[in-house]
XYZ file of N, CA, C and O in Angstrom:
588
model
N 84.000 -74.530 56.882
C 85.295 -74.115 56.967
C 85.912 -74.500 58.072
O 86.228 -74.764 59.122
N 86.697 -75.640 57.350
C 87.859 -75.750 58.123
C 89.089 -75.642 58.038
O 89.836 -75.351 57.055
N 90.244 -75.393 59.353
C 91.354 -74.670 59.374
C 92.403 -76.039 60.035
O 91.809 -76.290 61.344
N 93.388 -75.377 59.496
C 94.651 -75.756 60.975
C 94.774 -75.207 61.773
O 94.236 -74.223 61.473
N 95.278 -75.932 62.983
C 95.657 -74.969 64.204
C 96.330 -74.086 64.143
O 96.229 -72.913 64.844
N 97.681 -74.313 63.168
C 98.780 -72.777 63.020
C 97.325 -72.326 62.020
O 97.813 -71.259 62.145
N 96.758 -72.092 61.370
C 95.624 -71.097 60.415
C 94.786 -70.665 61.487
O 94.821 -69.200 60.958
N 94.579 -71.113 62.478
C 93.647 -70.475 63.465
C 94.505 -69.430 64.413
O 93.506 -68.890 64.343
N 95.315 -70.069 64.820
C 96.254 -68.946 65.349
C 97.003 -67.653 64.903
O 96.832 -67.011 65.269
N 96.597 -67.932 63.215
C 97.338 -66.827 62.796
C 95.952 -66.211 62.606
O 96.309 -64.989 62.834
N 95.122 -66.512 61.997
C 93.507 -65.959 61.917
C 93.438 -64.891 63.422
O 92.707 -64.105 63.561
N 93.886 -66.030 64.538
C 93.811 -65.161 65.963
C 94.361 -64.030 66.238
O 93.850 -62.653 66.803
N 95.473 -64.210 66.224
C 96.506 -63.230 66.032
C 96.262 -62.537 65.474
O 96.157 -60.796 66.007
N 95.846 -61.904 64.345
C 95.668 -61.155 63.261
C 94.574 -60.069 63.087
O 93.917 -59.001 63.369
N 93.392 -61.309 64.002
C 92.098 -60.560 64.809
C 92.270 -59.800 66.076
O 90.701 -58.760 66.195
N 92.719 -60.620 66.960
C 92.809 -59.653 68.090
C 93.810 -58.204 68.826
O 95.324 -58.774 67.968
N 93.646 -57.849 69.180
C 93.804 -56.495 69.533
C 95.053 -56.599 70.388
O 95.520 -57.324 71.098
N 96.414 -55.942 69.833
C 97.503 -55.852 70.888
C 97.166 -55.685 72.651
O 96.354 -55.185 72.328
N 98.024 -56.467 73.182
C 97.578 -56.108 74.560
C 98.693 -55.253 74.933
O 99.997 -54.809 74.608
N 97.818 -54.361 75.762
C 98.896 -53.093 76.722
C 98.692 -53.708 78.079
O 99.227 -52.805 78.603
N 100.001 -54.346 77.988
C 100.272 -55.063 80.018
C 101.049 -53.336 79.693
O 101.574 -53.865 81.914
N 102.606 -53.169 79.651
C 103.092 -53.097 80.401
C 101.974 -51.585 80.636
O 102.736 -50.714 81.507
N 101.087 -51.130 80.857
C 100.266 -49.978 80.854
C 99.016 -50.250 81.802
O 99.081 -49.790 82.934
N 98.807 -51.904 81.516
C 97.805 -51.780 82.002
C 97.923 -52.523 83.128
O 96.915 -52.535 84.278
N 98.861 -53.634 83.737
C 99.487 -54.171 84.397
C 99.590 -52.512 85.956
O 99.177 -52.922 86.724
N 100.416 -51.795 85.702
C 100.199 -50.845 86.993
C 98.997 -49.878 87.313
O 98.966 -49.585 88.201
N 98.164 -49.787 86.166
C 97.279 -49.915 86.912
C 96.433 -50.404 87.220
O 95.949 -49.765 88.191
N 96.169 -51.884 87.042
C 95.514 -52.460 87.715
C 95.798 -52.914 89.784
O 94.949 -52.703 90.260
N 97.299 -52.478 89.046
C 97.735 -52.485 90.373
C 97.435 -51.536 91.346
O 97.476 -51.167 92.586
N 97.467 -50.432 90.810
C 97.610 -48.620 91.655
C 95.976 -48.991 91.466
O 95.119 -49.060 92.736
N 94.926 -48.987 90.549
C 93.341 -49.461 91.621
C 93.187 -50.213 92.498
O 92.159 -49.823 92.472
N 93.430 -51.881 92.203
C 93.493 -52.752 93.053
C 93.206 -52.079 94.354
O 92.752 -52.495 95.478
N 94.488 -51.468 94.866
C 95.206 -51.134 95.755
C 94.871 -49.468 96.239
O 94.029 -49.777 97.638
N 93.927 -49.187 95.565
C 92.844 -47.882 96.384
C 91.765 -48.251 96.537
O 91.523 -47.737 97.636
N 91.457 -49.053 95.646
C 89.857 -49.815 96.360
C 90.003 -50.334 98.126
O 89.698 -50.528 98.678
N 91.114 -51.463 98.003
C 91.684 -51.813 99.250
C 91.731 -50.523 100.259
O 91.563 -51.113 101.213
N 92.441 -50.045 100.043
C 92.750 -48.907 100.665
C 91.571 -47.771 100.903
O 91.134 -47.619 102.223
N 90.467 -48.016 99.844
C 89.081 -47.395 101.239
C 88.473 -48.128 101.877
O 88.129 -47.783 102.899
N 88.552 -49.736 101.450
C 87.990 -49.823 101.983
C 89.094 -50.257 103.558
O 88.148 -50.296 104.724
N 90.059 -50.118 103.807
C 90.816 -49.904 104.603
C 90.774 -48.870 105.524
O 90.336 -48.624 107.029
N 89.893 -47.744 104.834
C 89.568 -46.340 105.386
C 88.729 -46.743 106.705
O 88.211 -45.545 107.494
N 87.500 -47.538 106.338
C 86.479 -47.475 106.252
C 86.457 -48.517 107.511
O 85.924 -47.998 108.503
N 87.266 -49.718 107.547
C 87.125 -50.054 109.034
C 87.444 -48.800 109.796
O 86.873 -48.944 110.788
N 88.741 -48.379 109.601
C 89.719 -47.774 109.989
C 88.229 -46.428 110.858
O 88.413 -45.952 112.490
N 87.918 -46.046 110.050
C 86.293 -44.937 110.402
C 85.128 -45.470 111.537
O 85.541 -45.361 112.469
N 85.407 -46.621 111.207
C 84.112 -47.668 111.619
C 84.867 -47.768 113.150
O 84.013 -47.523 114.201
N 86.650 -48.470 113.492
C 87.243 -48.902 114.498
C 86.709 -47.689 115.439
O 86.296 -47.729 116.594
N 87.351 -46.420 115.035
C 87.303 -45.114 115.474
C 86.049 -44.144 116.286
O 85.891 -43.687 117.208
N 84.789 -45.024 115.645
C 83.197 -44.527 115.913
C 83.021 -45.783 117.146
O 82.074 -45.201 117.519
N 83.987 -46.408 117.847
C 83.584 -47.436 118.434
C 82.877 -48.871 118.342
O 82.906 -49.758 118.857
N 83.133 -49.171 116.914
C 82.394 -50.417 116.828
C 83.573 -51.003 116.897
O 84.895 -50.814 116.802
N 83.126 -53.177 117.329
C 83.891 -53.919 117.372
C 84.448 -54.274 115.756
O 83.983 -53.654 115.415
N 86.046 -55.168 115.983
C 86.230 -55.657 114.856
C 85.013 -55.723 113.311
O 85.186 -55.550 112.601
N 84.345 -56.842 114.218
C 83.089 -58.072 113.211
C 82.590 -56.680 112.601
O 82.096 -56.633 111.197
N 81.798 -55.958 113.518
C 81.042 -55.094 113.296
C 81.350 -54.016 111.898
O 80.857 -53.615 110.994
N 82.857 -52.885 112.177
C 83.427 -52.166 111.178
C 83.978 -53.194 110.126
O 83.564 -52.812 108.644
N 83.830 -54.176 110.198
C 84.433 -55.225 108.807
C 82.871 -55.675 107.721
O 82.973 -55.052 106.960
N 81.909 -55.327 108.616
C 80.789 -55.938 108.133
C 80.227 -53.985 107.583
O 80.186 -54.326 106.649
N 80.715 -52.864 107.990
C 79.887 -51.892 107.698
C 80.729 -51.589 106.415
O 80.733 -51.389 105.489
N 82.350 -51.537 107.092
C 83.480 -51.356 105.606
C 82.395 -52.558 104.566
O 82.251 -51.949 102.916
N 82.265 -53.956 104.033
C 82.318 -54.537 103.119
C 80.341 -54.266 102.198
O 79.972 -53.895 100.949
N 79.661 -53.698 103.812
C 78.233 -52.862 103.385
C 78.457 -51.766 101.943
O 77.888 -51.761 100.765
N 79.310 -51.159 102.424
C 79.225 -49.850 102.280
C 80.294 -50.060 100.412
O 80.412 -49.529 99.501
N 81.825 -51.044 100.235
C 81.911 -51.194 99.217
C 80.832 -51.723 98.153
O 81.187 -50.816 97.245
N 80.133 -52.933 99.032
C 79.168 -53.483 97.740
C 78.541 -52.232 97.321
O 78.056 -52.098 96.023
N 77.422 -51.534 98.063
C 77.008 -50.161 98.119
C 76.825 -49.202 96.809
O 76.613 -49.135 95.840
N 78.634 -49.101 96.902
C 79.254 -48.131 95.937
C 79.426 -48.508 94.916
O 79.267 -47.955 93.363
N 80.006 -50.372 95.035
C 80.139 -50.768 93.679
C 79.172 -50.654 92.557
O 78.901 -50.762 91.892
N 77.664 -50.878 93.618
C 76.890 -51.269 93.149
C 75.974 -50.270 91.910
O 75.301 -50.104 91.074
N 76.414 -48.621 93.098
C 76.101 -47.938 92.468
C 76.498 -47.384 91.166
O 75.860 -46.539 89.988
N 78.055 -47.376 91.322
C 79.011 -46.470 90.161
C 78.578 -47.868 89.448
O 78.445 -47.130 87.808
N 78.427 -49.111 89.203
C 77.889 -49.896 88.107
C 76.569 -49.230 87.102
O 76.525 -49.229 86.545
N 75.134 -48.856 88.380
C 75.089 -48.452 87.604
C 74.106 -46.909 87.131
O 74.017 -46.640 86.459
N 75.834 -46.405 87.820
C 76.210 -45.055 86.582
C 76.656 -45.161 85.808
O 76.704 -43.985 85.082
N 77.393 -46.213 85.602
C 77.817 -46.761 84.345
C 79.544 -46.159 84.938
O 80.212 -46.265 83.545
N 79.997 -45.720 85.511
C 80.799 -45.032 86.134
C 82.063 -46.604 86.750
O 83.156 -46.363 85.982
N 81.467 -47.461 86.878
C 82.571 -48.687 87.432
C 82.711 -49.372 85.969
O 84.058 -49.870 85.677
N 81.864 -49.320 85.432
C 82.643 -50.273 83.518
C 83.429 -49.527 82.913
O 84.656 -49.948 82.215
N 83.432 -47.917 83.124
C 84.448 -47.329 82.865
C 85.936 -47.181 83.032
O 87.020 -46.891 82.737
N 85.687 -47.335 84.452
C 87.271 -47.200 85.523
C 87.537 -49.351 84.907
O 88.809 -48.580 85.171
N 86.895 -49.861 84.604
C 87.062 -50.719 84.316
C 88.221 -51.044 82.726
O 88.703 -52.260 82.668
N 87.039 -50.498 82.502
C 88.123 -50.180 80.477
C 89.581 -49.613 80.787
O 90.576 -50.330 79.998
N 89.660 -48.930 82.124
C 91.066 -48.633 82.338
C 91.732 -49.079 83.043
O 93.558 -49.486 82.641
N 91.220 -49.749 84.321
C 91.799 -50.619 85.821
C 92.345 -51.613 85.219
O 92.699 -52.313 85.932
N 91.297 -52.385 84.479
C 91.400 -53.714 84.049
C 91.107 -54.201 84.876
O 90.040 -54.169 85.611
N 91.849 -55.689 85.638
C 91.745 -56.520 87.061
C 91.999 -55.730 87.850
O 91.435 -56.539 89.085
N 92.286 -54.319 87.957
C 92.090 -53.865 89.251
C 90.638 -53.680 89.647
O 90.738 -53.832 91.002
N 89.997 -53.731 88.833
C 88.236 -53.884 89.353
C 88.047 -54.676 89.677
O 86.987 -54.509 90.114
N 88.707 -55.908 90.073
C 88.274 -57.247 90.387
C 88.166 -57.305 91.589
O 87.979 -58.963 92.625
N 88.331 -56.738 92.049
C 88.901 -57.040 94.151
C 87.945 -57.017 94.781
O 87.163 -56.990 94.204
N 87.295 -58.295 95.129
C 86.574 -59.507 94.886
C 85.355 -58.821 95.331
O 84.408 -59.142 94.882
N 85.348 -58.229 96.599
C 84.106 -57.274 97.074
C 82.917 -56.558 96.018
O 82.298 -56.487 95.880
N 83.773 -55.491 95.714
C 83.908 -54.793 94.093
C 83.036 -55.258 93.221
O 82.475 -54.540 92.530
N 84.436 -56.395 93.146
C 83.751 -57.479 91.717
C 82.938 -57.676 91.679
O 82.540 -58.001 90.268
N 82.860 -58.691 93.016
C 81.029 -59.559 92.648
C 80.103 -58.953 92.876
O 79.080 -59.135 91.477
N 80.467 -57.616 93.596
C 78.650 -56.907 92.970
C 78.846 -56.210 92.548
O 77.965 -56.051 91.211
N 80.186 -55.670 91.296
C 79.702 -55.281 89.656
C 79.326 -56.332 88.707
O 78.148 -56.225 88.027
N 79.748 -57.554 89.331
C 79.186 -58.771 87.792
C 77.774 -59.586 88.594
O 76.529 -59.426 87.683
N 77.408 -58.776 89.466
C 76.237 -59.132 89.715
C 75.118 -58.036 90.167
O 73.995 -58.755 89.115
N 75.396 -57.193 89.238
C 74.446 -56.183 89.489
C 74.504 -55.395 87.485
O 73.552 -55.261 87.401
N 75.812 -55.892 87.371
C 75.424 -55.460 85.618
C 74.632 -56.437 85.064
O 73.472 -55.729 84.329
N 75.027 -57.427 84.769
C 73.599 -58.391 84.456
C 71.842 -57.677 84.394
O 70.789 -57.709 83.788
N 71.913 -57.439 85.814
C 70.589 -57.046 86.080
C 70.414 -55.671 85.473
O 68.853 -55.908 85.302
N 70.894 -54.692 85.746
C 70.246 -53.734 85.033
C 70.341 -53.604 83.290
O 69.804 -52.639 82.381
N 70.889 -54.393 82.683
C 71.408 -54.674 81.528
C 69.765 -55.618 81.514
O 69.400 -55.002 79.805
N 69.160 -56.291 81.653
C 68.352 -57.189 81.210
C 66.693 -56.487 82.435
O 66.051 -57.218 82.184
N 66.977 -55.993 82.540
C 65.991 -54.914 83.312
C 64.685 -54.329 82.853
O 63.261 -54.766 83.294
N 64.744 -54.152 81.156
C 63.763 -53.677 80.812
C 62.666 -55.297 79.845
O 61.484 -54.822 79.542
N 63.097 -56.719 81.056
C 62.506 -57.262 80.448
C 61.483 -58.228 81.714
O 60.797 -59.010 81.816
N 61.434 -56.793 82.413
C 60.346 -57.246 84.196
C 61.405 -57.764 84.727
O 62.826 -57.531 85.108
N 60.725 -57.496 86.001
C 61.208 -57.560 87.464
C 61.768 -59.100 87.450
O 62.509 -59.437 87.801
N 60.636 -59.912 86.956
C 60.769 -61.666 87.391
C 61.799 -62.015 86.003
O 63.102 -62.593 86.648
N 61.618 -62.288 84.823
C 62.496 -62.502 83.812
C 63.534 -61.943 83.193
O 64.637 -62.509 82.757
N 63.579 -60.557 83.979
C 65.148 -59.484 82.775
C 65.759 -59.481 84.895
O 66.470 -60.389 84.582
N 65.235 -58.824 85.032
C 65.709 -58.475 86.561
C 66.480 -59.445 87.696
O 67.802 -59.850 87.916
N 65.248 -60.285 88.021
C 65.481 -61.235 88.993
C 66.281 -62.424 88.785
O 67.424 -63.221 88.834
N 65.833 -63.183 87.413
C 66.693 -63.643 86.375
C 68.218 -63.856 86.133
O 68.916 -64.748 86.487
N 68.273 -62.393 86.042
C 69.935 -62.120 85.113
C 71.052 -62.250 86.639
O 71.629 -62.351 86.806
N 70.016 -61.360 87.732
C 71.021 -62.001 89.432
C 71.915 -63.157 89.069
O 73.140 -63.165 89.979
N 71.178 -63.808 89.564
C 71.461 -65.526 89.280
C 72.816 -65.491 88.218
O 72.542 -66.957 88.427
N 72.923 -64.863 87.515
C 73.521 -65.746 86.418
C 74.523 -66.049 87.020
O 75.542 -66.897 86.608
N 75.378 -65.016 87.612
C 76.564 -64.492 88.322
C 75.977 -65.600 89.850
O 77.425 -66.487 90.216
N 75.520 -65.020 90.406
C 75.362 -65.586 92.039
C 74.925 -67.382 92.062
O 75.445 -67.986 92.739
N 74.471 -67.834 90.917
C 73.795 -68.782 90.877
C 74.671 -69.375 91.285
O 74.538 -70.637 91.899
N 75.732 -70.228 90.141
C 76.667 -71.255 90.686
C 77.549 -70.498 91.941
O 78.258 -71.929 92.289
N 77.715 -69.503 92.006
C 78.495 -69.521 93.654
C 77.438 -69.997 95.155
O 78.055 -70.218 95.964
N 76.333 -69.350 94.666
C 75.494 -70.459 95.826
C 75.552 -71.613 95.779
O 75.818 -72.253 96.654
N 75.130 -72.629 94.849
C 75.308 -73.533 94.387
C 76.672 -74.434 94.979
O 77.170 -75.396 95.256
N 77.982 -74.086 94.215
C 79.052 -73.884 95.441
C 79.285 -74.317 96.446
O 80.075 -75.166 97.457
N 78.851 -72.997 96.586
C 78.952 -72.628 98.307
C 78.867 -73.225 99.056
O 78.942 -73.759 100.304
N 77.311 -73.826 98.720
C 76.454 -74.988 99.300
C 76.979 -76.580 99.200
O 76.943 -76.862 99.936
N 77.069 -76.847 97.995
C 78.322 -78.544 98.066
C 79.359 -78.671 99.352
O 79.720 -79.406 99.826
N 80.457 -77.584 98.667
C 81.435 -77.537 99.776
C 81.625 -77.154 100.923
O 81.737 -78.340 101.942
N 79.991 -76.973 102.153
C 79.326 -76.554 102.606
C 79.189 -77.650 103.477
O 79.414 -78.518 104.486
N 78.741 -78.820 102.400
C 77.941 -79.757 102.543
C 79.377 -81.049 102.696
O 79.185 -81.689 103.676
N 79.758 -80.771 101.821
C 80.968 -81.983 101.637
C 82.301 -81.532 103.120
O 82.195 -82.221 103.960
N 82.303 -80.363 103.249
C 83.196 -80.335 104.886
C 82.350 -80.616 106.318
O 83.131 -81.083 107.101
N 81.399 -80.808 105.949
C 80.223 -80.943 107.079
C 80.435 -81.996 107.421
O 80.734 -83.150 108.522
N 80.346 -82.795 106.294
C 80.773 -84.456 105.712
C 82.306 -84.926 106.728
O 81.700 -85.869 107.567
N 83.004 -84.617 106.274
C 84.297 -85.072 106.820
C 84.314 -84.055 108.284
O 85.388 -85.027 109.492
N 83.677 -83.522 108.750
C 83.674 -83.057 110.143
C 83.135 -84.513 111.009
O 83.999 -84.486 111.724
N 81.970 -84.815 110.731
C 81.131 -85.692 110.800
C 82.051 -87.302 110.718
O 82.365 -87.324 111.784
N 82.052 -87.292 109.830
C 83.238 -88.801 109.557
C 84.582 -89.093 111.008
O 84.889 -89.923 111.466
N 85.119 -87.198 110.656
C 86.741 -87.687 111.600
C 85.801 -87.168 112.863
O 87.019 -87.362 113.444
N 84.782 -87.235 113.432
C 84.621 -86.593 114.542
C 85.294 -85.638 114.987
O 85.436 -85.255 116.468
N 84.802 -84.384 114.650
C 85.330 -83.081 114.650
C 84.232 -81.791 114.784
O 84.160 -81.025 115.453
N 82.800 -82.546 114.243
C 81.711 -82.137 114.497
C 80.734 -82.206 115.489
O 80.355 -82.277 116.082
């Protein structure tokens, strides 16, 4: 089936649902802000318990990751994302959701070929690019005598 770019654009426009950015943008802003506010509240709680700033940040990160994976497993995160859109992509919770979703979806295929393999669908590229970037950064430091 050969079609021109103009025909393709017309077909795409007809088959795509209309965007609701008037509603979805404010909702994304509010939900993303609430996730960040929860993170800040967790950090402040840890600080008030006498933890140092670094330890409080670590506990906040671990708690947010746990809550994200828990709500993903219960199916709540996807429902929230349906209404909040990009607001649920706040880096740490969005990444935890992206990591756990494929694993949960494919757990019926077994522990190794399902669960474990699907965990690396998202994490694999992050690990590879993170490792390559750190090696390049190290080489630059060595070359310029800063390391």
